[in-house]
Structure formats: C-alpha cells, structure tokens
PDB file of C-alpha atoms in Angstrom:
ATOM      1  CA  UNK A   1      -7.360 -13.833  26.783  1.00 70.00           C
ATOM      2  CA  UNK A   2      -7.137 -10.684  24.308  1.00 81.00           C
ATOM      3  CA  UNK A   3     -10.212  -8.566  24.691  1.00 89.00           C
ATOM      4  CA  UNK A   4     -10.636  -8.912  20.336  1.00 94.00           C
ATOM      5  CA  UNK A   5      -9.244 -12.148  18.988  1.00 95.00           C
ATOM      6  CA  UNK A   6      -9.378 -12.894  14.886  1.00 96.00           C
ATOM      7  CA  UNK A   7      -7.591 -15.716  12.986  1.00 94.00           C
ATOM      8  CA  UNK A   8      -4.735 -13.630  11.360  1.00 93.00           C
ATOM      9  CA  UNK A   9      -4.597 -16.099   8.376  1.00 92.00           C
ATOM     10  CA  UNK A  10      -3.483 -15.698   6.005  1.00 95.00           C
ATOM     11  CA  UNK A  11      -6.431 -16.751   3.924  1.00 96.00           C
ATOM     12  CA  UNK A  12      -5.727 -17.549   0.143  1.00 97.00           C
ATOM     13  CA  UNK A  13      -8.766 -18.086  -1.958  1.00 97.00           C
ATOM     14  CA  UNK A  14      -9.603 -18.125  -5.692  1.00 98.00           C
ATOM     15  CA  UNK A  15     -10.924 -15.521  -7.450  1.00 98.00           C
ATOM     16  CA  UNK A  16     -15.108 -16.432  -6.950  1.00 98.00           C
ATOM     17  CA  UNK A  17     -14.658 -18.395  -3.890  1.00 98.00           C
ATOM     18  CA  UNK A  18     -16.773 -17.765  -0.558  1.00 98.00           C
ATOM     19  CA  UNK A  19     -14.261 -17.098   2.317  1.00 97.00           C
ATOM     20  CA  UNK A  20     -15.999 -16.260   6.229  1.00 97.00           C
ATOM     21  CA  UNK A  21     -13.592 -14.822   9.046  1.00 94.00           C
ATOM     22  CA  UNK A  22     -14.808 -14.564  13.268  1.00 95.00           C
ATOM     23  CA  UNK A  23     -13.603 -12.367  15.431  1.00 96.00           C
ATOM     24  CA  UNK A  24     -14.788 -13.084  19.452  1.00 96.00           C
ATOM     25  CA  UNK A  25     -15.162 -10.593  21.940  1.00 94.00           C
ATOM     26  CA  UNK A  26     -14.353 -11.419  25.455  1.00 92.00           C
ATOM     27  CA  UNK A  27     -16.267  -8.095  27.679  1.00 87.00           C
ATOM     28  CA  UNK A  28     -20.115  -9.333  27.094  1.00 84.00           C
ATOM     29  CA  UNK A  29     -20.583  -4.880  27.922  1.00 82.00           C
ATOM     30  CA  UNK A  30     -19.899  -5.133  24.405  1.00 84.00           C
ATOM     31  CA  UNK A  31     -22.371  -2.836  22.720  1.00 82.00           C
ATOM     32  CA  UNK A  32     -21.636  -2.443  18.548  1.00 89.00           C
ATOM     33  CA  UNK A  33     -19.323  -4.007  16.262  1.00 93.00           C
ATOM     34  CA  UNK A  34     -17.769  -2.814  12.933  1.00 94.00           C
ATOM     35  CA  UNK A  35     -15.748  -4.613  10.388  1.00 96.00           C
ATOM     36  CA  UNK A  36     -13.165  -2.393   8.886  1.00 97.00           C
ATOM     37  CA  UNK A  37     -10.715  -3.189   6.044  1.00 98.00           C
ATOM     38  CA  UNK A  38      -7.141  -2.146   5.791  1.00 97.00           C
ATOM     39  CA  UNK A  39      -5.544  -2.037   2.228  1.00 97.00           C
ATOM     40  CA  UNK A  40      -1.277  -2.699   2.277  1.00 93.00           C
ATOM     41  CA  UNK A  41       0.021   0.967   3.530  1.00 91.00           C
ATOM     42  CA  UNK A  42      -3.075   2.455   3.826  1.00 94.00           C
ATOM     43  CA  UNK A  43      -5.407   3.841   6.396  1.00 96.00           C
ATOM     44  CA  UNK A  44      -8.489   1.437   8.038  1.00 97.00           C
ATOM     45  CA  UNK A  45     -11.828   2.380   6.486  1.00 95.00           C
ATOM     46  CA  UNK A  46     -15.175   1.086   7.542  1.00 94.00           C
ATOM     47  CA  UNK A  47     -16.523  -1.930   5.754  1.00 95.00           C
ATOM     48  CA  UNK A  48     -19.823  -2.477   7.727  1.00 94.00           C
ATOM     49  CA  UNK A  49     -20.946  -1.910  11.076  1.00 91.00           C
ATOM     50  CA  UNK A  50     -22.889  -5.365  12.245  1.00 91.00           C
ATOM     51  CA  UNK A  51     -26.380  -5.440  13.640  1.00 82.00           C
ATOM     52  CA  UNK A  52     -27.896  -7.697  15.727  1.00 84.00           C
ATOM     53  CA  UNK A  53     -30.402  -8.670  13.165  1.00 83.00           C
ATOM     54  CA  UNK A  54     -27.291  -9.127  11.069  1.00 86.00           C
ATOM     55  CA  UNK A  55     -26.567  -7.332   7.888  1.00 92.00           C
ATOM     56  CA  UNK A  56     -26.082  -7.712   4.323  1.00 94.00           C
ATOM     57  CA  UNK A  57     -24.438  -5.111   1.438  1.00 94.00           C
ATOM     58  CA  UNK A  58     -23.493  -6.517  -1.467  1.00 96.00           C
ATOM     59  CA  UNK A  59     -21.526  -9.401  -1.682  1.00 98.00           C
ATOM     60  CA  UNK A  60     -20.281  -9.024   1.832  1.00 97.00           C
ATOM     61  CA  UNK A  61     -22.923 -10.588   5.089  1.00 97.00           C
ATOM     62  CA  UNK A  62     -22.245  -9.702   8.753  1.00 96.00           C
ATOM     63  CA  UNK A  63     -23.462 -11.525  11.506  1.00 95.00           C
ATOM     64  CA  UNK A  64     -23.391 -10.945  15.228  1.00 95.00           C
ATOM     65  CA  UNK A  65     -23.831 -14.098  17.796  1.00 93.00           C
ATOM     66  CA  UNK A  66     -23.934 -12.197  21.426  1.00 92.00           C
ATOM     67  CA  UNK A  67     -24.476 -15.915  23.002  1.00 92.00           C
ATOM     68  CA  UNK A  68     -21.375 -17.221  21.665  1.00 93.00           C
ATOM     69  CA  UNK A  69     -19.845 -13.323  21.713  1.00 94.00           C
ATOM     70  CA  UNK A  70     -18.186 -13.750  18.372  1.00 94.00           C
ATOM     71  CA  UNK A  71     -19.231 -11.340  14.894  1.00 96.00           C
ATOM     72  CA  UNK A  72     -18.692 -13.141  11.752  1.00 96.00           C
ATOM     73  CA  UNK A  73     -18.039 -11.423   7.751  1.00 97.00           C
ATOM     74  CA  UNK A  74     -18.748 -13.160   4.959  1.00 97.00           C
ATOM     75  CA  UNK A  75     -17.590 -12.369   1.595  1.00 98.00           C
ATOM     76  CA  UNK A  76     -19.076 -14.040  -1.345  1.00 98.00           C
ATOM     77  CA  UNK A  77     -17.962 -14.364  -5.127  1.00 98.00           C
ATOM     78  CA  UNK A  78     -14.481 -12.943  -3.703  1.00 98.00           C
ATOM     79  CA  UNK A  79     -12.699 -10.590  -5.901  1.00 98.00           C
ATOM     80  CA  UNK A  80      -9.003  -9.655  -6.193  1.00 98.00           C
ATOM     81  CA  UNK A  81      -9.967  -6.355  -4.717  1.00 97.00           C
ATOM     82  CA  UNK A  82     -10.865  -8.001  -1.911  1.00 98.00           C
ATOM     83  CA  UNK A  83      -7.208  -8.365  -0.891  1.00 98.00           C
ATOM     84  CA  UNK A  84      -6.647  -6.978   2.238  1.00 98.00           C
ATOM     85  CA  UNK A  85      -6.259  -6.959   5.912  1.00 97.00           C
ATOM     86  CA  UNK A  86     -10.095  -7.208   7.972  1.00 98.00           C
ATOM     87  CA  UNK A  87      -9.861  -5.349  11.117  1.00 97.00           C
ATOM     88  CA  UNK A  88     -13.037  -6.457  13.748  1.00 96.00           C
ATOM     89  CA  UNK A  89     -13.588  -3.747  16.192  1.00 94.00           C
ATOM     90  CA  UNK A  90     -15.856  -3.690  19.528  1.00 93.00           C
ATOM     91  CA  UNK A  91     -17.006  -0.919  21.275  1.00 89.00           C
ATOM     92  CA  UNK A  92     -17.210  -1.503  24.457  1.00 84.00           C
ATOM     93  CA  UNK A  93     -19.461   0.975  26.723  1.00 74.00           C
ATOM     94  CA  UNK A  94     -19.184   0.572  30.327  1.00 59.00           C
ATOM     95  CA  UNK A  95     -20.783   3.044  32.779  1.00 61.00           C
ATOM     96  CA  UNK A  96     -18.953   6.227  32.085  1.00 62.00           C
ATOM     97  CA  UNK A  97     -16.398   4.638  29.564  1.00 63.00           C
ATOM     98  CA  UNK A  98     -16.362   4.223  26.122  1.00 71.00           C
ATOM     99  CA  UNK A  99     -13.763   2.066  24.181  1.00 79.00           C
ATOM    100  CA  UNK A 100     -13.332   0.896  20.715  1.00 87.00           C
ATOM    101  CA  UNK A 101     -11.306  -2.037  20.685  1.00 91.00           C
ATOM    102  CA  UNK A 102      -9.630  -3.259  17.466  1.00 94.00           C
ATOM    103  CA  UNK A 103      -8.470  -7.096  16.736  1.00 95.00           C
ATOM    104  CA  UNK A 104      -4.865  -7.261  14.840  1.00 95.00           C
ATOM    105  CA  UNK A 105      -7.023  -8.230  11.729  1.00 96.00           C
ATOM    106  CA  UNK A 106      -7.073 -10.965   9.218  1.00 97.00           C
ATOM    107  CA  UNK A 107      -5.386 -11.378   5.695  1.00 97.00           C
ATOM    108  CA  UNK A 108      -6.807 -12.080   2.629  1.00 98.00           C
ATOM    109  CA  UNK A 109      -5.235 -12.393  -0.694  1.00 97.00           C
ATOM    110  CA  UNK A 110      -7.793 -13.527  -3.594  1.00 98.00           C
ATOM    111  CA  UNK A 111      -6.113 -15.133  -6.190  1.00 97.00           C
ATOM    112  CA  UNK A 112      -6.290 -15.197  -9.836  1.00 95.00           C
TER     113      UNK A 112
ATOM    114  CA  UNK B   1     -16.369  13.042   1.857  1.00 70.00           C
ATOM    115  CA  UNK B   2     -15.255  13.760   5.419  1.00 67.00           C
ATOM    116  CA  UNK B   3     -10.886  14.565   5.079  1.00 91.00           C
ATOM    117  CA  UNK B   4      -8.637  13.439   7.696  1.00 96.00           C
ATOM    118  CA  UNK B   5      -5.469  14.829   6.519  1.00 96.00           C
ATOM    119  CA  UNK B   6      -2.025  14.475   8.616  1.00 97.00           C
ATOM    120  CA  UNK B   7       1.001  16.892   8.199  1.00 91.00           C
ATOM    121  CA  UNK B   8       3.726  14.565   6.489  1.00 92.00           C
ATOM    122  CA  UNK B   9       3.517  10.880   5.136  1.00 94.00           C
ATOM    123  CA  UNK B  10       7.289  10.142   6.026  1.00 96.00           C
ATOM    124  CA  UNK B  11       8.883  11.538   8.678  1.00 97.00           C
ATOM    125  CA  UNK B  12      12.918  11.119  10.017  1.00 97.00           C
ATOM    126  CA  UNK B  13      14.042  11.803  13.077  1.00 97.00           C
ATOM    127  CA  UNK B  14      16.833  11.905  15.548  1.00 97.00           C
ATOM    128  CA  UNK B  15      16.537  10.487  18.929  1.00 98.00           C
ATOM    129  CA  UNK B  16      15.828  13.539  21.890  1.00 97.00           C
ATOM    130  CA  UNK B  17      13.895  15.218  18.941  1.00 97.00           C
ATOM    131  CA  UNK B  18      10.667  16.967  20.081  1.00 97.00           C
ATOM    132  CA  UNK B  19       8.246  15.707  17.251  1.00 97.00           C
ATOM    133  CA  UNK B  20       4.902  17.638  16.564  1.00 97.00           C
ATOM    134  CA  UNK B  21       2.510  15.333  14.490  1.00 98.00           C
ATOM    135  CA  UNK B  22      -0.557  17.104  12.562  1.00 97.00           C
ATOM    136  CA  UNK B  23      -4.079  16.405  12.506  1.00 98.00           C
ATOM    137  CA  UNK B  24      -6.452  18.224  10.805  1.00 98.00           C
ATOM    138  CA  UNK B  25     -10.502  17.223   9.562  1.00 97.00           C
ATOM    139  CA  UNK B  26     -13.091  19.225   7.738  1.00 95.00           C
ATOM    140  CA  UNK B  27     -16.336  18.037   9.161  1.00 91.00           C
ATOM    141  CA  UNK B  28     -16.434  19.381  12.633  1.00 93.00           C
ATOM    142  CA  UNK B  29     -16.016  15.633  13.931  1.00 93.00           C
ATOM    143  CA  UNK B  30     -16.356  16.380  18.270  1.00 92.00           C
ATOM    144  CA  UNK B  31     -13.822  12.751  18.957  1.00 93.00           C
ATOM    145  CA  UNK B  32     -10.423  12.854  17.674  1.00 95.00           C
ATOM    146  CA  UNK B  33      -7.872  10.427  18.515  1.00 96.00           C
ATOM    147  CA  UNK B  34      -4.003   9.095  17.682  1.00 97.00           C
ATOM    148  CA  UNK B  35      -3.091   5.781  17.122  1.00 97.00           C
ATOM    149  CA  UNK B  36      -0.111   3.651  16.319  1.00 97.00           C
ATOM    150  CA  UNK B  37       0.006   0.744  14.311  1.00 97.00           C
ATOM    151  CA  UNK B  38       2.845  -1.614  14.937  1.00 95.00           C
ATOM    152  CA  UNK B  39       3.003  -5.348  13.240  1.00 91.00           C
ATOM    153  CA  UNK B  40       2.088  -7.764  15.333  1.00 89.00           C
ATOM    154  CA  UNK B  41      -0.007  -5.535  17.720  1.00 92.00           C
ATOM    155  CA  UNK B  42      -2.227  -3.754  16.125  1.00 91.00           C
ATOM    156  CA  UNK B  43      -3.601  -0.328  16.583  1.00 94.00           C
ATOM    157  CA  UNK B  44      -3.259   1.181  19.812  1.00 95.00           C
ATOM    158  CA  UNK B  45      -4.827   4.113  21.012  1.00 95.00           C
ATOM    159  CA  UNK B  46      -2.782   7.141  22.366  1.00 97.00           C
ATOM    160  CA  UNK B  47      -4.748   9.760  23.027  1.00 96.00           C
ATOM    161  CA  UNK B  48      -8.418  10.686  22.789  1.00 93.00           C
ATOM    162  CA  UNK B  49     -10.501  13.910  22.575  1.00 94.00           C
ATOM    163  CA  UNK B  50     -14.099  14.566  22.617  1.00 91.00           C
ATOM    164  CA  UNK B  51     -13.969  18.131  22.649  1.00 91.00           C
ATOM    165  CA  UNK B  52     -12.226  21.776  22.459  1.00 93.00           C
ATOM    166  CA  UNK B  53      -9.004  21.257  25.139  1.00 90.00           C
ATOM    167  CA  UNK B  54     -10.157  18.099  26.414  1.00 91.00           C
ATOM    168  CA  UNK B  55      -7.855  15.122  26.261  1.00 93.00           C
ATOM    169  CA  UNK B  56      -7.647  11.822  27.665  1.00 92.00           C
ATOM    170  CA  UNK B  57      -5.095   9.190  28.047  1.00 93.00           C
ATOM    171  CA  UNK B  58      -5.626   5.706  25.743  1.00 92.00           C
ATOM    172  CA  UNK B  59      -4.007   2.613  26.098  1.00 91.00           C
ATOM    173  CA  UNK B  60      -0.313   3.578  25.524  1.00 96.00           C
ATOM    174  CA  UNK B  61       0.249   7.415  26.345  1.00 96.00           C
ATOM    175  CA  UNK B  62       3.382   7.445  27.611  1.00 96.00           C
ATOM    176  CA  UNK B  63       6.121   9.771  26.054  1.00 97.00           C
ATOM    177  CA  UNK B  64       3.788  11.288  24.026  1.00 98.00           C
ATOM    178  CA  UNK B  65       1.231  14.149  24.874  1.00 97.00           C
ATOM    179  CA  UNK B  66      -1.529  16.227  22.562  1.00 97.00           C
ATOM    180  CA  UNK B  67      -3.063  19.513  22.046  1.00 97.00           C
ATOM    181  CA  UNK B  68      -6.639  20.344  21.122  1.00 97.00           C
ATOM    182  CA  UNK B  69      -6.958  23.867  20.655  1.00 95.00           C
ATOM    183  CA  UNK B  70      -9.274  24.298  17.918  1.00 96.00           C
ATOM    184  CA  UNK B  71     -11.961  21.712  16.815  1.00 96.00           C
ATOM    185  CA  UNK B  72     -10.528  20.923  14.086  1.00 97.00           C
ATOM    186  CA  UNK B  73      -7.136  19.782  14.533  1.00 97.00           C
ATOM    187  CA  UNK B  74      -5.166  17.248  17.211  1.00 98.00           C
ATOM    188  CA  UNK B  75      -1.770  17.444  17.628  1.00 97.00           C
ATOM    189  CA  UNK B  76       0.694  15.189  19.270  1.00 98.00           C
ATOM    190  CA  UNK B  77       3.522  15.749  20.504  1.00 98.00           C
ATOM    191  CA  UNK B  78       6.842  13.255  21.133  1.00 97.00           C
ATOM    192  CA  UNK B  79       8.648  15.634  23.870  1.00 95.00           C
ATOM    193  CA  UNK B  80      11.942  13.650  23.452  1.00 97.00           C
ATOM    194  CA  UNK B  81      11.725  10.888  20.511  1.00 97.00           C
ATOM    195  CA  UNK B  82      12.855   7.233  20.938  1.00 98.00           C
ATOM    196  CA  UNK B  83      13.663   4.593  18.818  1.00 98.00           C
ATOM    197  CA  UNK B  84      10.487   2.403  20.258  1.00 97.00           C
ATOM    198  CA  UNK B  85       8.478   5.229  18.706  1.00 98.00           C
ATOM    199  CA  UNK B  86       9.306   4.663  15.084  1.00 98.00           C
ATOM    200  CA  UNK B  87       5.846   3.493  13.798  1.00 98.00           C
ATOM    201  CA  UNK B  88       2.823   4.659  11.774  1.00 97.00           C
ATOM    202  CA  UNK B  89       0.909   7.105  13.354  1.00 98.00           C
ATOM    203  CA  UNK B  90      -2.809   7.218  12.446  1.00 98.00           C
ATOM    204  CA  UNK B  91      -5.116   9.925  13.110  1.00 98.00           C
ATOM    205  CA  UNK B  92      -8.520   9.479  13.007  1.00 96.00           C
ATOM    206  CA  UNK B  93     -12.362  11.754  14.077  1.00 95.00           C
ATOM    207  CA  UNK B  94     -15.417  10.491  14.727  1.00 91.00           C
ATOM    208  CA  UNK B  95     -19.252  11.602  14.806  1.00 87.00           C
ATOM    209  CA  UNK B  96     -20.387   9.520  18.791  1.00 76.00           C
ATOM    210  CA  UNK B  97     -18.546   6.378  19.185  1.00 66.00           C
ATOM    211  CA  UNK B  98     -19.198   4.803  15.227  1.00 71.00           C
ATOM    212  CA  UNK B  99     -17.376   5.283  12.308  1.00 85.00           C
ATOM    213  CA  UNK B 100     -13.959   6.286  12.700  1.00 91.00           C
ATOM    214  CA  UNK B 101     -12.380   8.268   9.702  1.00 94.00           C
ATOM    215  CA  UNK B 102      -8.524   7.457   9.231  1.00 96.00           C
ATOM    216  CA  UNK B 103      -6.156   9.818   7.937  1.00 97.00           C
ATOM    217  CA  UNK B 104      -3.441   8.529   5.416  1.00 96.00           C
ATOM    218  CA  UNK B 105      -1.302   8.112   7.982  1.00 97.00           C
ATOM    219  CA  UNK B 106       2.555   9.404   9.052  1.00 97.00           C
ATOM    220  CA  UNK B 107       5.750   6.743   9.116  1.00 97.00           C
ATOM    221  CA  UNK B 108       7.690   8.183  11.361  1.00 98.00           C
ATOM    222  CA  UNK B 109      11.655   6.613  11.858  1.00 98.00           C
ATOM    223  CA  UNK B 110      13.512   7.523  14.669  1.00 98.00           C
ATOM    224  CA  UNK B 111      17.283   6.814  14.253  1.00 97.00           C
TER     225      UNK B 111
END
C-alpha cells in the first residue's frame, strides 16, 4: 500500500459545481497535512495546510479524519481557475526523522 | 514574496555529461531540497539540506549528488547524465517542515 494514495481522476465538473477529493495516509506517525495545487507546467504551491479542527478559506474546506487516516478538500462554487492537479502531502515525523510525503495528485478540469 | 529561482527552464544534454543544476532563494529558508517529477510517480525527493554543508540522501539519490555551500543556494550535480534522468527538476526551501516554496522548475532532456 502507497504511503499517500489520492484518486487521480480525472474529475470534470461544471463551472459552479461542488467537487470533494481524499487522499489516505497509511503511517498513523503522521503529524500535518497540506493540500497543494499544481497548475499544467508549473511549480506546486500551497493551497492550505489542514488542521485537525479542520479548516476553511474561501470557497475551498479541508478536513482531517486521523481515525479513518484520510484528509479531505472541498471546493465549492468551482471555477475554471480551479483547473488543476491537487497534490495531498503528509509529513510524517518519526523519532529523529522528518518526511514530507507527496500523493501523485488529482485532476480537475472545471468546465464551462 | 519568498523567490525560488533555478538556473535554466530547459536544459539539453548529452549522455556522460556532468550536469550542474542551480538553486538559489532570497529568504534565508534553513531546508532546501531537489526533486523530480516524473508522470505517473510523482515527486520524489533527491536530496535534502537543513543547513550550511549539510546534506542528506532522499528517496532516489542515486547518480546524482549536491552542494550547499552558502545558505542560499543548492546545487545538484548529475556526475555522468543518463537518459532515465531526463525529467523536471524542482527545487524547493522551506521555513521547519511546512510550506515548501517551489521554484519554476528545470526540464532537463538527456539524449
């Protein structure tokens, strides 16, 4: 089992629509979270880092479930500038180690 | 804004090249750390530094090595290229363990 796992999709939804990706974690050492998103050809940049009282900014709702060790985005009212690839990342902090650890990301194309 | 800026965008080489990939950020970020990015797996961590001349290995470190000799800037280095490394090569610094700060990237083709 991959350490990160998200749905790659792709996801197509209209313009407006709600659209919700999960990403589970498998090391339960797991100690923050981030959702980062990925535009075509360009660099990650950090979307939201997830709390564990979950988190809201904007249009866009973050949740973490450490029972069920999965983090959840939510994008509401979805714009076509919200095209783009959603990286989940874990950090994972073990004794003397400290790992981020990225999933392969999910696709999402809003459409007109 | 914090600037992650890498030395070239495209980059063509030959196979048995030695490759030098630049790194440099402007907000005296401790971590710095190379990636590639390859479709279908993802970013993968090659090297990691938290400090002045400190280095350590990530996930996928073979044929490749780095240099940390001012704060500021991470170089790594391909001592003989291959044609498995042709991929995008993301640099990125950190504050602690948080938010990670990508630079644009370099696409580098080995042929």
């Amino acid at each position: 089992r991959k350490e990160v796992e998200q749905d790659p999709g792709p996801f197509n939804v209209p313009e407006g629509a709600t659209v919700a990706f999960n990403c589970t974690y498998s090391n339960s050492a797991s100690q923050s979270f981030f959702w980062y998103r990925q535009d075509c050809r360009k660099e990650p940049k950090l979307l939201m880092s997830v709390y564990s009282s979950g988190n809201e900014d904007g249009r866009f709702t973050a949740q973490l479930n450490r029972a069920s060790q999965y983090i959840s985005l939510l994008i509401r009212d979805s714009k076509l500038s919200d095209s783009a690839t959603y990286l989940c990342v874990v950090n994972v902090n073990a004794g003397n180690n400290r790992k981020l650890i990225w999933g392969l990301g999910t696709s999402l194309a809003v459409n007109p | 804004d914090v600037k992650v800026t890498q030395s070239s965008r495209y980059l063509v080489k030959r196979t048995g090249e030695k490759v030098f990939l630049e790194c440099v950020q402007d907000m005296d970020h401790e971590n710095m750390f190379w990636y590639r990015q390859d479709p279908g797996l993802g970013l993968r961590l090659i090297y990691f530094s938290y400090d002045v001349k400190m280095k350590e290995k990530g996930d996928i470190p073979e044929g490749y090595s780095v240099s940390r000799e001012k704060k500021e800037r991470f170089s790594l280095i391909l001592e003989s290229a291959s044609t498995n490394q042709t991929s995008m090569y993301l640099c990125a610094s950190s504050s602690g363990i948080h938010e990670q700060y990508f630079g644009p990237g370099t696409r580098l083709t080995v042929t």
